PDB file of C-alpha atoms and ligand atoms in Angstrom:
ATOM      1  CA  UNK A   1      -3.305  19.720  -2.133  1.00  0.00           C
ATOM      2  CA  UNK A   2      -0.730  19.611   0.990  1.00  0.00           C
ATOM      3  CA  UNK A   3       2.506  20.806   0.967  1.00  0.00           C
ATOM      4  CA  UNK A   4       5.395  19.059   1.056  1.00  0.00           C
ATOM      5  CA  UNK A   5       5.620  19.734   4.740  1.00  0.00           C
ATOM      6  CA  UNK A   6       2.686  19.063   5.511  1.00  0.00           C
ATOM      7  CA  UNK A   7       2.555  15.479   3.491  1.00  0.00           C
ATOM      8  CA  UNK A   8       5.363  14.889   5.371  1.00  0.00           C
ATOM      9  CA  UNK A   9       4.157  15.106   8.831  1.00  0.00           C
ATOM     10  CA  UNK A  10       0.922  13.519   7.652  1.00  0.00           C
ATOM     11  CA  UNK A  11       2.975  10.520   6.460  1.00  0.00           C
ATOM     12  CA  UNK A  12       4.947  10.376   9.975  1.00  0.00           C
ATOM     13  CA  UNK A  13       1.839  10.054  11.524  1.00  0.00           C
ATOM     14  CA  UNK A  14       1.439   6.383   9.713  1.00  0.00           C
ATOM     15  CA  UNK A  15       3.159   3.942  11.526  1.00  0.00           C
ATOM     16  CA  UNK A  16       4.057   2.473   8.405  1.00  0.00           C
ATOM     17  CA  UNK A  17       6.432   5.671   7.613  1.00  0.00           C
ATOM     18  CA  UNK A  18       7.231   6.536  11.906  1.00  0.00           C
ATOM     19  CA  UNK A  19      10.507   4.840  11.607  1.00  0.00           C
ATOM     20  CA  UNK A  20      11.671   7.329   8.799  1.00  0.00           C
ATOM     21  CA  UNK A  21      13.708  10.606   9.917  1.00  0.00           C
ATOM     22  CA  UNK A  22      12.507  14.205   9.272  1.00  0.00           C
ATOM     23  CA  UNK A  23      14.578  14.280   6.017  1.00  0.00           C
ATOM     24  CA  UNK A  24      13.692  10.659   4.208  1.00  0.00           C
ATOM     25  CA  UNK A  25       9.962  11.639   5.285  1.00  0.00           C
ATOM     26  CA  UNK A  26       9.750  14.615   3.174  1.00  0.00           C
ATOM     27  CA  UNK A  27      11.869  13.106   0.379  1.00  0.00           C
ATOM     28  CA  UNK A  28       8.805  10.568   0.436  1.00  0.00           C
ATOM     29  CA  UNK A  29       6.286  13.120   0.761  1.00  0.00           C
ATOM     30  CA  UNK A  30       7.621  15.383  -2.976  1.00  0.00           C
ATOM     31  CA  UNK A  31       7.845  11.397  -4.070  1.00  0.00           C
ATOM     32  CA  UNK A  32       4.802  10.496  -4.049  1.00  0.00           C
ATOM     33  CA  UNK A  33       1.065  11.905  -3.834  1.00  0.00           C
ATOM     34  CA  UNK A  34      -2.242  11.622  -2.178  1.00  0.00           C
ATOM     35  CA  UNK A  35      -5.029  10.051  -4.502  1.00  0.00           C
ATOM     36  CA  UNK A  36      -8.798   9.769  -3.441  1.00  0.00           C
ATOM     37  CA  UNK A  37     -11.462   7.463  -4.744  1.00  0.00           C
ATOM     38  CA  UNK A  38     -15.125   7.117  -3.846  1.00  0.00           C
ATOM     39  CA  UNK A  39     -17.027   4.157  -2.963  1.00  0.00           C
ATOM     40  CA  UNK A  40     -16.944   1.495  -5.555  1.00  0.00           C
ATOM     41  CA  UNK A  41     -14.333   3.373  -7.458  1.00  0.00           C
ATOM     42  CA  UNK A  42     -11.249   0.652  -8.615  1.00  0.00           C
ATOM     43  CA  UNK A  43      -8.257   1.299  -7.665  1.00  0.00           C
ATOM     44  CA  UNK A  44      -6.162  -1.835  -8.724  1.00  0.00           C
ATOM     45  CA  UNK A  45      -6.821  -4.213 -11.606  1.00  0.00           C
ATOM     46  CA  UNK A  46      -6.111  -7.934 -11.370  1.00  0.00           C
ATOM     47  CA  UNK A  47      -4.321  -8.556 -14.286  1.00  0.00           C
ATOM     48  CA  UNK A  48      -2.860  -4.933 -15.052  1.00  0.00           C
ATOM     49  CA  UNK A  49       0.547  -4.202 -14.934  1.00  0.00           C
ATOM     50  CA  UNK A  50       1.774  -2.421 -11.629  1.00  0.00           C
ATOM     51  CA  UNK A  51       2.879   0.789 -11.309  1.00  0.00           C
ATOM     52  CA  UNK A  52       2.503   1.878  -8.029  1.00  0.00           C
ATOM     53  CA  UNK A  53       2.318   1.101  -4.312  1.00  0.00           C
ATOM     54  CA  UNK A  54      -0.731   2.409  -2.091  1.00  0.00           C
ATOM     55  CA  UNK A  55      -0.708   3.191   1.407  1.00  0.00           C
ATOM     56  CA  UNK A  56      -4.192   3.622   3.061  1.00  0.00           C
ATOM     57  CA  UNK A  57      -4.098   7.291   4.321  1.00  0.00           C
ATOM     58  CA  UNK A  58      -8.220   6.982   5.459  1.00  0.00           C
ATOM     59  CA  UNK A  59     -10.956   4.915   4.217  1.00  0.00           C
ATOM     60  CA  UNK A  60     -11.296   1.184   3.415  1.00  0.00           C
ATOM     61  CA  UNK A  61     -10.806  -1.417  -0.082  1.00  0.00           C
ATOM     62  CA  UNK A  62     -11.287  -4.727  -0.424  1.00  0.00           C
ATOM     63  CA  UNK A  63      -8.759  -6.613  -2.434  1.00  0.00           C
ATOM     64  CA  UNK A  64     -11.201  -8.975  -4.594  1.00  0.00           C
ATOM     65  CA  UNK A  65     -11.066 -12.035  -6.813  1.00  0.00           C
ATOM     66  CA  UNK A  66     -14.096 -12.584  -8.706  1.00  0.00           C
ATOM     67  CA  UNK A  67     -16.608 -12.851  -6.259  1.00  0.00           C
ATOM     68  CA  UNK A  68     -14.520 -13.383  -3.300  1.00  0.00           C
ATOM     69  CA  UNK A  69     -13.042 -10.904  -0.803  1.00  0.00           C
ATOM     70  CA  UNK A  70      -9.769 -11.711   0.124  1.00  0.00           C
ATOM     71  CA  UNK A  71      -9.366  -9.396   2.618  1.00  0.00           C
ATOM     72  CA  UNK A  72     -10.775  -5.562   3.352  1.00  0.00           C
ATOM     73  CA  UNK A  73      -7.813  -3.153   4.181  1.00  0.00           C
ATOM     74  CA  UNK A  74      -7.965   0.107   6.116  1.00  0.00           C
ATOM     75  CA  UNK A  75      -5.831   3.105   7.148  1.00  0.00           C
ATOM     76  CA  UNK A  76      -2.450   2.375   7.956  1.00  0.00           C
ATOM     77  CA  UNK A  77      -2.717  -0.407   5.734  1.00  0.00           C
ATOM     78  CA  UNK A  78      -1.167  -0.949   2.051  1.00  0.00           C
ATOM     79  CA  UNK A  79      -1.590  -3.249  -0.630  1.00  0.00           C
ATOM     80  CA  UNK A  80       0.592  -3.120  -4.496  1.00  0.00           C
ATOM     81  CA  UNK A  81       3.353  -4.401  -3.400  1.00  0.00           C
ATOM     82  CA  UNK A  82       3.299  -7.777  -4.996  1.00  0.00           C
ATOM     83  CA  UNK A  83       3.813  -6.953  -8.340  1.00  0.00           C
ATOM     84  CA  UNK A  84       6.080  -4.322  -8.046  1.00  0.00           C
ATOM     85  CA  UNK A  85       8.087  -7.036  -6.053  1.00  0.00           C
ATOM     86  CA  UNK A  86       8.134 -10.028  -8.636  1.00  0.00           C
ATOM     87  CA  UNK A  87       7.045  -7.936 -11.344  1.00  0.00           C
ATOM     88  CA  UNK A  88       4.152  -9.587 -12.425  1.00  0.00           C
ATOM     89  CA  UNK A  89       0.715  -8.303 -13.265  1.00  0.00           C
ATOM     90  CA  UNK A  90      -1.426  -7.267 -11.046  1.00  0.00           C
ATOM     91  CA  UNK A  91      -2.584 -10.439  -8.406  1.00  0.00           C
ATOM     92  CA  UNK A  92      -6.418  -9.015  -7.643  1.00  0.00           C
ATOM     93  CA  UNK A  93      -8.733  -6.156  -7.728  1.00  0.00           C
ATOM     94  CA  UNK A  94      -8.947  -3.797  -5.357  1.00  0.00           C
ATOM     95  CA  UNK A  95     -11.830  -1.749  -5.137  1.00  0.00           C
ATOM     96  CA  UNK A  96     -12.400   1.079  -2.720  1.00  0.00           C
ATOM     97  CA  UNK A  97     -15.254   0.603  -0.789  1.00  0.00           C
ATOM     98  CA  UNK A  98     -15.830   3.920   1.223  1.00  0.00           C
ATOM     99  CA  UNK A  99     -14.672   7.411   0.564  1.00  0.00           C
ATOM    100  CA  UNK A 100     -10.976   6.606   0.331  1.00  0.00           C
ATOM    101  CA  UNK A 101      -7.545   8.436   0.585  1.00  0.00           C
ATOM    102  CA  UNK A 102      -4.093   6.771  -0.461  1.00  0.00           C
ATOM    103  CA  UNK A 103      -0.404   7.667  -0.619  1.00  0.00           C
ATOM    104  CA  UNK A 104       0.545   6.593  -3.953  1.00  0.00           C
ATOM    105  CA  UNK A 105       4.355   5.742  -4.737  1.00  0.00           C
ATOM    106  CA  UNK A 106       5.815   5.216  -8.224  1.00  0.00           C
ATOM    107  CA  UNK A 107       7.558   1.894  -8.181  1.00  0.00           C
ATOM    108  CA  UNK A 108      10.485   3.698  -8.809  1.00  0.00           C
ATOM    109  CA  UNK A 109      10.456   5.209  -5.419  1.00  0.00           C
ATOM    110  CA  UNK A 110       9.234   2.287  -3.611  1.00  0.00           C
ATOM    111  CA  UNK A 111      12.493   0.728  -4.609  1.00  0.00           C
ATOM    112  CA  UNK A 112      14.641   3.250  -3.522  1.00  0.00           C
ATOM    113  CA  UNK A 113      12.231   3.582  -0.386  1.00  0.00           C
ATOM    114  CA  UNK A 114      12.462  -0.635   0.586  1.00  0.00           C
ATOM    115  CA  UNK A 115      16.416  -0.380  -0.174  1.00  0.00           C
ATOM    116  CA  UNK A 116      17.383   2.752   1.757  1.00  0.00           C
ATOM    117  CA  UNK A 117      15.053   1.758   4.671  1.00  0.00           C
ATOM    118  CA  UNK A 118      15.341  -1.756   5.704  1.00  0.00           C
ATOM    119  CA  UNK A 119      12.997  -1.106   8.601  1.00  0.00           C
ATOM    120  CA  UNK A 120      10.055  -0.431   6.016  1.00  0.00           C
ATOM    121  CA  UNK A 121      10.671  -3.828   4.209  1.00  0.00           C
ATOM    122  CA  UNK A 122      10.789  -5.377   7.773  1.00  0.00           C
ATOM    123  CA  UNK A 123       7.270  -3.967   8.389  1.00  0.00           C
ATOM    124  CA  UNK A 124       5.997  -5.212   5.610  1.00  0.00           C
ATOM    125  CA  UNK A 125       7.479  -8.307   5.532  1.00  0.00           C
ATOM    126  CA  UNK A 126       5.253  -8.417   9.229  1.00  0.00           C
ATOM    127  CA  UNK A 127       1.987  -7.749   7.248  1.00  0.00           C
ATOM    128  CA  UNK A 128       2.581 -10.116   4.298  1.00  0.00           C
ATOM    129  CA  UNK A 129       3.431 -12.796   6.621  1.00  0.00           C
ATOM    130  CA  UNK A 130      -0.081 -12.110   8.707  1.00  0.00           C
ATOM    131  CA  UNK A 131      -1.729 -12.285   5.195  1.00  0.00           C
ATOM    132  CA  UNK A 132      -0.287 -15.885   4.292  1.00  0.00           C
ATOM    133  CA  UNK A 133      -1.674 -16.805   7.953  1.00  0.00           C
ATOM    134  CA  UNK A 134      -5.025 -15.496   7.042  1.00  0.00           C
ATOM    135  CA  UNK A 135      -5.089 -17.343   3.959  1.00  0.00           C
ATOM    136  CA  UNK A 136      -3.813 -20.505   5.045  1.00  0.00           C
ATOM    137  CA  UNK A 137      -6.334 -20.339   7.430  1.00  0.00           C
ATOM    138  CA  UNK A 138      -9.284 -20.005   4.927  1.00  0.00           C
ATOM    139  CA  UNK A 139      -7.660 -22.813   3.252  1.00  0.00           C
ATOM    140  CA  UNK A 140      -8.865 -25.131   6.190  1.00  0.00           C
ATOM    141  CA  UNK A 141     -11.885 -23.064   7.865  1.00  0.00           C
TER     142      UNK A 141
HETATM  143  P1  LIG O 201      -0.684  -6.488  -6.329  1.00  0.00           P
HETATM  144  O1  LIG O 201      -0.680  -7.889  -6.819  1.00  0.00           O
HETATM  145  O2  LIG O 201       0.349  -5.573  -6.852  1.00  0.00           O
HETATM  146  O3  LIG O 201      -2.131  -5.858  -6.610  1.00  0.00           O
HETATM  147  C1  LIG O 201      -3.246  -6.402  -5.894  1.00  0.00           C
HETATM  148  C2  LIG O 201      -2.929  -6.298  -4.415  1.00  0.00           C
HETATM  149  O4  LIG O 201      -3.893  -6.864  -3.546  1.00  0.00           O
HETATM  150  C3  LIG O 201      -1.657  -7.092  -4.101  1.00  0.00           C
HETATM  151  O5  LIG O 201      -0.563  -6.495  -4.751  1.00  0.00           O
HETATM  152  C4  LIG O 201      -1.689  -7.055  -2.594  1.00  0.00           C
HETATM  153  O6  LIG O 201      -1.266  -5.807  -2.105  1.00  0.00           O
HETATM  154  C5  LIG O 201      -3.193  -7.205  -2.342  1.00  0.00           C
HETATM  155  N1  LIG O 201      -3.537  -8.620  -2.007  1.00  0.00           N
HETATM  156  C6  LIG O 201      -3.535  -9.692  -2.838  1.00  0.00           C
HETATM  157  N2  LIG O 201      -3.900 -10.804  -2.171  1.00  0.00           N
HETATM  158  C7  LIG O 201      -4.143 -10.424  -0.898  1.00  0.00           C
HETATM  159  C8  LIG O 201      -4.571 -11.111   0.285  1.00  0.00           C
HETATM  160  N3  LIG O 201      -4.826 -12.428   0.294  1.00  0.00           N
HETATM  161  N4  LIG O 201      -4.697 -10.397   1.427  1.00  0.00           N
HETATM  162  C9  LIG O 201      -4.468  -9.053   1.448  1.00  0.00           C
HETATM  163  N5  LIG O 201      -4.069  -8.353   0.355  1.00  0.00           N
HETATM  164  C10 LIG O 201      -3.908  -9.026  -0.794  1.00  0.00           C
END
């Protein structure tokens, strides 16, 4: 397991994180922890209540419904956030589908991480928006 330091200068190698100062990054780093998962292992249940938010340290998921992929994420990447937004269960599966690392945050501390660091909501705001392109897109393709 890393220490805190070390978390923390993995995590400000993430653009996700870059915008966060020395200090915030390594309050984040003794916040959260790093989870792995191998290749078919889940990760998220559709349906289940959320309790945390995943960044995609290395490795790749797909976020599933049923049968259908909605979308394969990779490092740099996140996906939780939608329930721990509107607090509702869990929207889709997500099931890692290569030897996969994550930073895992309690929603607790993502909270405290979106409201102390409006640049981080701004960034994801950026990524959400790309993902209700994409599937507006599949709508009509
Ligand atoms: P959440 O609903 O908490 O848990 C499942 C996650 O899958 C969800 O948060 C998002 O992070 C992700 N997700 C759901 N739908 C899509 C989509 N269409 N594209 C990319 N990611 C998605």
């Amino acid at each position: 397991m890393a220490t805190v330091s070390e978390a923390a200068a993995m995590l400000g190698s993430v653009p996700f994180f870059a915008s966060l100062d020395g200090k915030r990054r390594k309050a984040l780093a003794s916040d959260g922890k790093e989870l792995s998962y191998k290749s078919g292992d889940p990760v998220v249940g559709e349906g289940a209540s959320g309790v945390g938010f995943y960044l995609i340290l290395d490795g790749k998921v797909e976020v599933r419904k049923g049968d259908r992929v909605l979308a394969t994420l990779g490092k740099g990447e996140f996906f939780g956030e939608m329930s721990l937004i509107d607090d509702q269960p869990r929207s889709a599966d997500v099931i890692a589908v290569t030897s996969t690392r994550c930073w895992a945050l309690s929603s607790w501390s993502f909270n405290a991480l979106v409201k102390t660091n409006p640049e981080i909501a701004l960034v994801m705001l950026k990524d959400l928006v790309k993902r209700l392109r994409a599937a507006d897109n599949s709508l009509i393709g």
